[in-house]
CSV table of C-alpha atoms in Angstrom, one decimal:
chain,number,residue,atom,x,y,z
M,1,MET,CA,180.2,123.4,153.0
M,2,LYS,CA,179.5,119.8,151.9
M,3,ALA,CA,178.5,117.2,154.5
M,4,LEU,CA,181.8,115.2,154.2
M,5,GLU,CA,184.1,118.1,153.3
M,6,GLY,CA,187.6,117.5,154.7
M,7,VAL,CA,187.2,113.7,154.7
M,8,LYS,CA,189.8,111.9,152.6
M,9,VAL,CA,188.9,108.5,151.0
M,10,LEU,CA,191.5,106.1,149.6
M,11,ASP,CA,189.5,104.3,146.9
M,12,PHE,CA,190.9,100.8,146.1
M,13,THR,CA,187.7,99.7,144.4
M,14,HIS,CA,186.8,98.7,140.9
M,15,VAL,CA,183.8,97.6,138.8
M,16,GLN,CA,180.5,98.5,140.5
M,17,SER,CA,179.9,97.7,144.2
M,18,GLY,CA,182.8,99.6,145.6
M,19,PRO,CA,182.7,102.5,143.2
M,20,THR,CA,179.0,103.0,143.9
M,21,CYS,CA,179.9,103.5,147.6
M,22,THR,CA,182.8,105.8,147.0
M,23,GLN,CA,180.9,107.9,144.4
M,24,LEU,CA,178.2,108.6,147.1
M,25,LEU,CA,181.0,109.7,149.5
M,26,ALA,CA,182.4,111.9,146.8
M,27,TRP,CA,178.9,113.4,146.0
M,28,PHE,CA,178.6,114.2,149.7
M,29,GLY,CA,181.9,116.2,149.6
M,30,ALA,CA,184.6,113.7,150.5
M,31,ASP,CA,187.9,113.9,148.6
M,32,VAL,CA,188.0,110.4,146.9
M,33,ILE,CA,191.4,109.4,145.6
M,34,LYS,CA,191.0,106.5,143.2
M,35,VAL,CA,194.1,104.3,143.1
M,36,GLU,CA,194.5,102.6,139.7
M,37,ARG,CA,197.1,100.4,138.1
M,38,PRO,CA,199.5,102.3,135.9
M,39,GLY,CA,198.5,102.1,132.2
M,40,VAL,CA,195.5,99.9,133.0
M,41,GLY,CA,193.2,101.4,135.6
M,42,ASP,CA,189.8,100.2,136.6
M,43,ALA,CA,188.8,97.2,134.4
M,44,THR,CA,185.5,98.9,133.5
M,45,ARG,CA,187.3,101.8,131.7
M,46,LYS,CA,187.5,99.5,128.7
M,47,GLN,CA,184.4,97.3,129.2
M,48,LEU,CA,181.3,97.9,126.9
M,49,VAL,CA,183.1,100.7,125.1
M,50,ASP,CA,180.7,102.7,122.9
M,51,VAL,CA,183.0,105.6,121.9
M,52,PRO,CA,186.4,104.5,120.6
M,53,GLY,CA,189.3,105.9,122.6
M,54,ALA,CA,187.2,107.1,125.5
M,55,ASP,CA,186.3,105.6,128.9
M,56,SER,CA,183.2,103.5,128.8
M,57,LEU,CA,179.9,104.6,130.3
M,58,TYR,CA,180.2,101.7,132.7
M,59,PHE,CA,183.2,103.5,134.2
M,60,THR,CA,182.2,107.1,133.9
M,61,MET,CA,178.8,106.6,135.5
M,62,LEU,CA,180.3,105.0,138.6
M,63,ASN,CA,183.3,107.4,139.2
M,64,HIS,CA,182.1,110.9,139.3
M,65,ASN,CA,183.6,113.6,141.5
M,66,LYS,CA,186.8,111.5,142.2
M,67,ARG,CA,190.5,112.1,141.6
M,68,SER,CA,192.7,109.4,140.0
M,69,ILE,CA,196.3,108.4,140.8
M,70,GLU,CA,198.2,105.7,139.0
M,71,LEU,CA,200.1,103.7,141.6
M,72,ASN,CA,202.2,100.5,141.4
M,73,SER,CA,201.8,99.2,145.0
M,74,LYS,CA,204.3,96.4,144.4
M,75,ASN,CA,207.1,99.0,143.7
M,76,GLU,CA,209.1,100.1,146.8
M,77,THR,CA,208.4,103.7,146.1
M,78,GLY,CA,204.8,102.8,145.5
M,79,LYS,CA,204.6,101.2,148.9
M,80,GLU,CA,206.1,104.4,150.4
M,81,ILE,CA,203.4,106.4,148.6
M,82,LEU,CA,200.6,104.1,149.7
M,83,THR,CA,201.8,104.2,153.3
M,84,LYS,CA,201.7,108.0,153.2
M,85,LEU,CA,198.2,107.8,151.7
M,86,ILE,CA,197.0,105.5,154.5
M,87,GLU,CA,198.6,108.0,157.1
M,88,THR,CA,196.7,110.8,155.5
M,89,CYS,CA,193.3,109.4,154.7
M,90,ASP,CA,190.3,108.8,156.9
M,91,ILE,CA,188.8,105.9,155.0
M,92,LEU,CA,190.1,103.1,152.9
M,93,VAL,CA,187.6,101.2,150.7
M,94,GLU,CA,188.5,98.0,148.8
M,95,ASN,CA,186.8,95.2,147.0
M,96,PHE,CA,189.8,93.1,146.2
M,97,ALA,CA,189.7,89.3,146.3
M,98,PRO,CA,190.1,88.0,149.8
M,99,GLY,CA,193.6,88.3,151.1
M,100,ALA,CA,194.8,90.7,148.4
M,101,LEU,CA,195.7,93.5,150.7
M,102,ASP,CA,197.6,91.1,153.0
M,103,ARG,CA,199.7,89.9,150.1
M,104,MET,CA,200.5,93.5,149.3
M,105,GLY,CA,201.9,93.9,152.8
M,106,PHE,CA,199.0,95.9,154.1
M,107,SER,CA,197.0,93.7,156.4
M,108,TRP,CA,194.4,95.3,158.7
M,109,GLU,CA,196.8,95.1,161.6
M,110,ARG,CA,199.5,96.9,159.5
M,111,ILE,CA,197.0,99.5,158.4
M,112,GLN,CA,196.0,100.2,162.0
M,113,GLU,CA,199.7,100.6,162.9
M,114,ILE,CA,200.1,103.2,160.2
M,115,ASN,CA,196.8,105.1,161.1
M,116,PRO,CA,194.8,103.9,164.1
M,117,ARG,CA,192.0,106.3,163.1
M,118,ILE,CA,191.4,104.9,159.7
M,119,ILE,CA,188.2,103.1,158.7
M,120,MET,CA,188.8,100.2,156.4
M,121,ALA,CA,185.6,99.2,154.4
M,122,SER,CA,185.5,96.0,152.4
M,123,VAL,CA,183.0,94.5,149.9
M,124,LYS,CA,183.1,90.7,149.7
M,125,GLY,CA,180.8,88.2,148.0
M,126,PHE,CA,180.1,86.2,151.1
M,127,GLY,CA,180.7,86.8,154.8
M,128,PRO,CA,183.0,84.6,157.0
M,129,GLY,CA,182.2,80.9,156.4
M,130,LYS,CA,182.6,78.1,153.9
M,131,TYR,CA,182.0,80.4,150.9
M,132,GLU,CA,184.1,83.4,151.9
M,133,ASP,CA,186.8,82.8,149.3
M,134,CYS,CA,184.4,82.4,146.4
M,135,LYS,CA,184.2,85.0,143.6
M,136,VAL,CA,180.8,86.7,143.4
M,137,TYR,CA,179.3,88.8,140.7
M,138,GLU,CA,176.0,90.7,140.6
M,139,ASN,CA,173.7,87.9,139.5
M,140,VAL,CA,175.4,85.4,141.8
M,141,ALA,CA,174.7,87.6,144.8
M,142,GLN,CA,171.0,87.9,143.7
M,143,CYS,CA,170.8,84.1,143.5
M,144,ALA,CA,172.6,83.4,146.8
M,145,GLY,CA,170.7,86.2,148.6
M,146,GLY,CA,167.2,84.8,147.9
M,147,ALA,CA,166.1,87.4,145.3
M,148,ALA,CA,166.1,85.1,142.2
M,149,SER,CA,164.2,82.3,143.9
M,150,THR,CA,161.3,84.6,144.7
M,151,THR,CA,161.4,86.6,141.4
M,152,GLY,CA,159.4,85.6,138.3
M,153,PHE,CA,156.3,83.6,137.7
M,154,ARG,CA,155.4,80.4,139.5
M,155,ASP,CA,155.5,78.3,136.4
M,156,GLY,CA,158.8,79.7,135.2
M,157,PRO,CA,162.5,79.6,136.2
M,158,PRO,CA,164.0,81.9,138.9
M,159,LEU,CA,164.8,85.4,137.5
M,160,VAL,CA,167.3,88.1,138.4
M,161,THR,CA,166.2,91.7,138.4
M,162,GLY,CA,167.6,94.5,136.2
M,163,ALA,CA,168.1,96.6,139.3
M,164,GLN,CA,171.7,95.9,140.5
M,165,ILE,CA,170.8,95.0,144.0
M,166,GLY,CA,173.8,92.8,144.4
M,167,ASP,CA,176.5,95.4,143.3
M,168,SER,CA,175.0,98.8,143.7
M,169,GLY,CA,172.8,97.6,146.6
M,170,THR,CA,175.9,96.4,148.4
M,171,GLY,CA,177.6,99.8,147.7
M,172,LEU,CA,174.7,101.6,149.5
M,173,HIS,CA,175.0,99.3,152.5
M,174,LEU,CA,178.7,99.8,152.7
M,175,CYS,CA,178.4,103.6,152.5
M,176,LEU,CA,176.0,103.6,155.4
M,177,GLY,CA,178.4,101.4,157.4
M,178,ILE,CA,181.3,103.8,156.6
M,179,VAL,CA,179.4,107.0,157.7
M,180,THR,CA,178.3,105.2,160.9
M,181,ALA,CA,181.9,104.2,161.7
M,182,LEU,CA,183.0,107.8,160.9
M,183,TYR,CA,180.4,109.1,163.4
M,184,GLN,CA,181.5,106.6,166.1
M,185,ARG,CA,185.1,107.6,165.5
M,186,GLU,CA,184.2,111.1,166.7
M,187,LYS,CA,183.4,109.6,170.1
M,188,SER,CA,186.0,106.8,170.3
M,189,GLY,CA,188.9,108.3,168.4
M,190,ARG,CA,189.5,104.9,166.7
M,191,GLY,CA,188.9,103.5,163.3
M,192,GLN,CA,187.4,100.1,162.6
M,193,LYS,CA,186.6,97.5,159.9
M,194,VAL,CA,183.4,97.7,158.0
M,195,LEU,CA,182.4,94.6,156.0
M,196,ALA,CA,179.5,94.4,153.5
M,197,PRO,CA,179.1,91.0,152.0
M,198,MET,CA,177.0,91.0,148.8
M,199,GLN,CA,174.9,88.1,149.9
M,200,ASP,CA,174.1,89.8,153.2
M,201,GLY,CA,173.0,93.0,151.4
M,202,VAL,CA,170.6,91.1,149.0
M,203,ILE,CA,169.2,89.1,152.0
M,204,ASN,CA,168.5,92.4,153.7
M,205,LEU,CA,166.6,93.7,150.7
M,206,CYS,CA,164.6,90.4,150.6
M,207,ARG,CA,163.4,90.6,154.2
M,208,VAL,CA,159.7,90.6,153.2
M,209,LYS,CA,160.3,87.2,151.5
M,210,LEU,CA,161.8,85.9,154.7
M,211,ARG,CA,158.7,87.3,156.5
M,212,ASP,CA,156.6,85.2,154.1
M,213,GLN,CA,158.7,82.1,154.7
M,214,GLN,CA,157.8,82.2,158.4
M,215,ARG,CA,154.1,83.0,157.7
M,216,LEU,CA,154.0,80.0,155.3
M,217,GLU,CA,154.7,77.7,158.3
M,218,VAL,CA,151.3,78.5,159.8
M,219,GLY,CA,149.2,78.6,156.6
M,220,PRO,CA,148.9,79.6,153.0
M,221,LEU,CA,149.9,83.1,151.8
M,222,LYS,CA,146.4,84.3,151.0
M,223,GLU,CA,147.5,87.5,149.2
M,224,TYR,CA,149.5,85.5,146.7
M,225,SER,CA,147.6,84.8,143.4
M,226,GLN,CA,148.1,81.1,143.7
M,227,PHE,CA,145.9,81.0,146.8
M,228,GLY,CA,142.9,82.2,144.7
M,229,GLU,CA,143.8,79.7,142.0
M,230,GLY,CA,143.7,76.9,144.5
M,231,VAL,CA,147.4,75.9,143.9
M,232,GLU,CA,149.0,74.3,146.9
M,233,PHE,CA,152.0,76.0,148.5
M,234,GLY,CA,155.4,74.3,148.8
M,235,ASP,CA,157.8,74.6,151.8
M,236,ALA,CA,159.5,77.8,150.6
M,237,THR,CA,158.3,81.3,149.6
M,238,PRO,CA,157.2,81.0,146.0
M,239,ARG,CA,157.6,83.2,143.0
M,240,ALA,CA,154.6,85.5,142.8
M,241,GLY,CA,154.8,87.2,139.4
M,242,ASN,CA,153.8,90.8,139.8
M,243,ASP,CA,151.8,90.4,143.0
M,244,SER,CA,152.5,93.3,145.4
M,245,GLY,CA,154.3,91.3,148.1
M,246,GLY,CA,152.4,93.2,150.7
M,247,GLY,CA,149.0,93.3,152.3
M,248,GLN,CA,147.5,95.3,149.5
M,249,PRO,CA,147.0,93.2,146.3
M,250,GLY,CA,148.6,94.7,143.3
M,251,ARG,CA,149.3,93.7,139.6
M,252,ILE,CA,150.9,95.0,136.5
M,253,LEU,CA,148.1,95.5,133.9
M,254,LYS,CA,148.0,96.3,130.2
M,255,CYS,CA,147.3,99.8,129.1
M,256,LYS,CA,146.3,101.3,125.7
M,257,GLY,CA,148.9,100.5,123.1
M,258,TRP,CA,150.4,97.4,124.8
M,259,GLU,CA,150.3,95.5,121.6
M,260,THR,CA,153.2,97.6,120.1
M,261,ASP,CA,154.7,99.3,123.2
M,262,PRO,CA,156.4,96.8,125.6
M,263,ASN,CA,156.1,99.4,128.4
M,264,ALA,CA,152.4,100.3,128.0
M,265,TYR,CA,151.6,99.0,131.4
M,266,THR,CA,150.6,100.3,134.8
M,267,TYR,CA,150.9,99.0,138.3
M,268,PHE,CA,147.5,99.0,140.0
M,269,ILE,CA,146.9,98.4,143.8
M,270,THR,CA,143.5,97.5,145.1
M,271,GLN,CA,144.0,99.3,148.4
M,272,ALA,CA,141.1,98.5,150.8
M,273,ALA,CA,140.5,102.1,151.7
M,274,VAL,CA,139.7,103.1,148.2
M,275,TRP,CA,137.8,99.9,147.1
M,276,GLU,CA,134.6,101.8,146.5
M,277,LYS,CA,136.3,104.4,144.3
M,278,ILE,CA,137.9,101.6,142.3
M,279,CYS,CA,134.4,100.0,141.8
M,280,ASP,CA,133.1,103.4,140.5
M,281,VAL,CA,136.1,103.9,138.1
M,282,ILE,CA,135.7,100.4,136.5
M,283,ASP,CA,131.9,100.7,136.5
M,284,GLU,CA,131.2,97.8,138.9
M,285,PRO,CA,129.3,99.7,141.6
M,286,GLU,CA,127.5,96.5,142.8
M,287,TRP,CA,130.9,95.1,144.0
M,288,LYS,CA,130.9,97.6,146.8
M,289,THR,CA,128.4,95.5,148.8
M,290,LYS,CA,128.2,92.3,146.9
M,291,ASP,CA,128.8,89.1,148.9
M,292,GLY,CA,132.3,87.9,148.3
M,293,TYR,CA,133.6,91.3,147.2
M,294,ALA,CA,132.8,93.8,149.9
M,295,THR,CA,135.7,93.0,152.3
M,296,PRO,CA,139.4,92.5,151.6
M,297,GLY,CA,139.3,88.9,152.9
M,298,ASP,CA,136.4,88.0,150.7
M,299,ARG,CA,138.2,89.2,147.7
M,300,LEU,CA,141.4,87.2,148.1
M,301,ASP,CA,140.1,84.2,146.2
M,302,LYS,CA,138.8,86.4,143.3
M,303,LEU,CA,141.8,88.5,142.6
M,304,ASN,CA,142.2,87.1,139.0
M,305,GLU,CA,138.6,88.1,138.2
M,306,ILE,CA,139.0,91.5,139.8
M,307,PHE,CA,142.3,92.4,138.2
M,308,GLY,CA,140.9,91.0,134.9
M,309,ARG,CA,138.0,93.5,135.1
M,310,ILE,CA,140.3,96.4,136.1
M,311,GLU,CA,142.6,95.5,133.1
M,312,GLU,CA,139.6,95.7,130.7
M,313,TRP,CA,139.4,99.3,131.9
M,314,THR,CA,143.1,100.2,131.9
M,315,MET,CA,143.4,98.8,128.3
M,316,THR,CA,141.2,101.7,127.2
M,317,LYS,CA,143.6,104.3,128.7
M,318,THR,CA,147.2,105.2,128.3
M,319,LYS,CA,149.4,104.5,131.4
M,320,PHE,CA,149.5,108.3,132.0
M,321,GLU,CA,145.7,108.7,131.7
M,322,VAL,CA,145.3,105.9,134.3
M,323,MET,CA,147.5,108.1,136.6
M,324,ASP,CA,145.5,111.2,135.8
M,325,ILE,CA,142.2,109.5,136.7
M,326,CYS,CA,143.3,107.4,139.7
M,327,ASN,CA,145.7,109.7,141.6
M,328,PRO,CA,143.1,112.4,142.5
M,329,LEU,CA,141.1,109.5,144.0
M,330,ASN,CA,144.1,108.3,146.0
M,331,ILE,CA,144.0,105.0,144.1
M,332,PRO,CA,147.7,103.8,144.1
M,333,VAL,CA,148.9,103.4,140.5
M,334,GLY,CA,152.2,103.9,138.7
M,335,PRO,CA,153.3,103.8,135.1
M,336,ILE,CA,155.9,101.3,133.9
M,337,LEU,CA,158.5,103.8,132.7
M,338,SER,CA,161.1,102.7,130.2
M,339,THR,CA,164.8,103.8,130.5
M,340,LYS,CA,164.2,106.1,127.6
M,341,GLU,CA,161.3,107.8,129.4
M,342,ILE,CA,163.3,108.1,132.6
M,343,ILE,CA,166.2,109.8,130.8
M,344,GLU,CA,163.8,112.2,129.1
M,345,ASP,CA,161.8,113.0,132.3
M,346,GLU,CA,161.8,116.7,133.0
M,347,GLY,CA,160.9,116.3,136.6
M,348,LEU,CA,163.9,114.0,137.3
M,349,ARG,CA,166.2,116.4,135.5
M,350,ALA,CA,164.8,119.3,137.6
M,351,THR,CA,165.7,117.5,140.8
M,352,GLY,CA,169.2,116.4,139.6
M,353,THR,CA,168.3,112.7,139.7
M,354,ILE,CA,169.1,112.6,135.9
M,355,VAL,CA,171.9,114.9,134.7
M,356,ASP,CA,174.0,115.6,131.7
M,357,VAL,CA,177.8,115.7,132.1
M,358,ASP,CA,180.5,116.9,129.7
M,359,HIS,CA,183.6,114.7,129.2
M,360,PRO,CA,186.8,115.7,127.3
M,361,GLU,CA,187.0,112.4,125.4
M,362,ARG,CA,183.5,111.2,124.9
M,363,GLY,CA,181.6,114.5,124.9
M,364,ARG,CA,178.3,114.9,126.7
M,365,TYR,CA,176.5,111.9,128.2
M,366,THR,CA,173.6,111.3,130.6
M,367,THR,CA,173.9,109.8,134.0
M,368,VAL,CA,172.2,109.4,137.3
M,369,GLY,CA,172.7,112.1,139.9
M,370,CYS,CA,172.8,111.6,143.7
M,371,PRO,CA,169.6,109.8,144.8
M,372,ILE,CA,169.8,111.3,148.3
M,373,LYS,CA,169.1,115.0,148.7
M,374,LEU,CA,170.5,117.0,151.6
M,375,SER,CA,169.1,120.5,152.0
M,376,ASP,CA,172.5,121.9,153.2
M,377,SER,CA,174.8,119.8,151.0
M,378,PRO,CA,173.8,120.1,147.3
M,379,VAL,CA,175.5,117.9,144.8
M,380,ASP,CA,177.2,119.0,141.6
M,381,VAL,CA,178.0,115.9,139.5
M,382,GLU,CA,181.5,116.3,138.1
M,383,ARG,CA,182.9,114.0,135.4
M,384,SER,CA,184.9,110.9,136.1
M,385,PRO,CA,188.7,111.3,136.1
M,386,LEU,CA,190.9,110.2,133.2
M,387,LEU,CA,193.4,107.5,134.2
M,388,GLY,CA,196.1,109.1,136.4
M,389,GLU,CA,194.8,112.6,135.7
M,390,HIS,CA,195.5,113.8,139.3
M,391,THR,CA,198.7,111.8,140.0
M,392,VAL,CA,201.0,114.8,140.3
M,393,GLU,CA,198.3,116.9,142.0
M,394,ILE,CA,197.8,114.3,144.7
M,395,LEU,CA,201.5,113.8,145.2
M,396,GLN,CA,202.0,117.5,145.7
M,397,GLN,CA,198.8,118.7,147.5
M,398,VAL,CA,197.9,115.6,149.6
M,399,LEU,CA,201.3,114.0,150.3
M,400,GLY,CA,203.6,117.1,150.1
M,401,TYR,CA,206.1,115.8,147.6
M,402,ALA,CA,208.1,118.6,145.9
M,403,GLY,CA,211.3,119.4,144.0
M,404,GLU,CA,213.8,116.5,143.8
M,405,ASP,CA,211.6,114.3,145.9
M,406,LEU,CA,208.7,114.7,143.5
M,407,GLU,CA,211.1,114.0,140.5
M,408,ARG,CA,212.4,110.9,142.3
M,409,VAL,CA,208.9,109.5,142.8
M,410,ILE,CA,207.8,110.2,139.2
M,411,GLY,CA,210.9,108.6,137.8
M,412,SER,CA,210.7,105.5,140.0
M,413,GLY,CA,208.1,103.7,138.0
M,414,ALA,CA,205.7,103.8,141.0
M,415,VAL,CA,203.3,106.1,139.3
M,416,GLY,CA,202.1,106.7,135.8
M,417,GLU,CA,203.4,109.3,133.4
M,418,PRO,CA,202.1,112.9,134.3
M,419,LYS,CA,198.9,113.7,132.4
M,420,ARG,CA,197.9,116.8,130.6
M,421,VAL,CA,194.2,117.1,130.0
M,422,ALA,CA,193.0,119.3,127.1
M,423,ALA,CA,190.8,122.3,128.1
M,424,GLU,CA,187.2,121.2,128.3
C-alpha cells in the first residue's frame, strides 16, 4: 500500500512549481487528477519541444503518475463536473494568477461549502502585501528571496542558480504544507488553506545568509574570503564566490584536465578536525604546528594561500582520484558532476533517483525519480498522461457518470474528445 493511497488530488497547476508538488503526491500514491483546458492543456506541453508531435520533456518530467482530464470550467456542464470533483477530492492544488478561481465562481468560501474537508493549496509569487498581485517566475523569486544578491563573486553581478529553488523549491514547501494539513484534518475533520509564496520559499532556503546579515552587525564575517583579503564589508551579506557559507572553509578547486573539461573540479573543505591529514596529503607537514596555521582562527586570513596550495595538489589528480584519496581520511571533498555524468551514474540509477521512462509519442527518455525514499512505499515512475487521456475514465470511475448522462457530458463541450492511446 502506498503512503497516500486513497487520497484524491484535484490538480489545477501548470508549468513547474505546482506540478512539482502534485507529482510528489502522485509518487507517494495519491490519485492526482490533472485538469487541463480542452485542446490546449498545460502550457509546458508545447514549450521547448525536442520531438515534433510529442509532449516536451518540460511537461513529461513534471507530470508523472497523474491522470489528465480536459475540462472547460466556464461551461455550465463543466462547472457541474468541477463541483463534483471538489466534492470527491481531498486536496485542490492551484497556481493560477491571484483571483482566478474567484472569477470562475469557486472562491475558497464556495469550495468550503461544497466540501468542508477539502484542503486548498496555492502557489503565489508573493504573500499578502503590496506585491501580492505581481506575476513571478523562477528567477524573479530567486532575486526577491535573497538568493541572487548572495550568489556569485564579489566583483561581479548577482547571479541566479541553475537549481530551480524558486519553482521546484516552492513545490516542495507546498507539498509539506499539504501533507501537514492532511494530518491535521484527521484530528479536526476540517480542511484548510495552504499558501506557499515563492518569495517565502526562497527566503527559507537562504536562512544562512540571513544569519550572516545579523552576524555582520557585530563584526566582519571572518570565514568569508574577503576578510583574509582585507576588503571591507558593506552593510549587507556579500556575494562569497564558492566559499562554503559555514564554519568550515571550503572552495571549488581545479583538478587534472580542467583546461579542456569545464567540470574537472572538486569541492574541498578544510575541516578543522582533519587539518593534520590535509597537511600530509598536500605535503605541508610543518603547517600542522606552524604559527599562523595551527588553529582554525589563525588560518582565516591565509585561506587564499592555503587553498592555492591545495589546488596545486588537486590539479595533479582527477576529481575522482581526489575523492579516492581524501574520503578514507574523512577529508570532505566532492566532485563537480555534470548533468551528463549524473544521467549516466549507475548508483543513482540503482536507487531510482535517475530513471528511464517509455512514452507512446516520444519513446524512451530519462528523468528524475522520487528524491525521497520511504521503506514501505516504493515509487514506480509512470509516464505523464497525454492531454485528456483519462477524461472518460475519470467521469466514469471517479464521478459515476454512465449511460445517457455520460453521453450528455461528452456532447456538452465541457470536456475534450475521448482519447484512444495506442498500445505501448
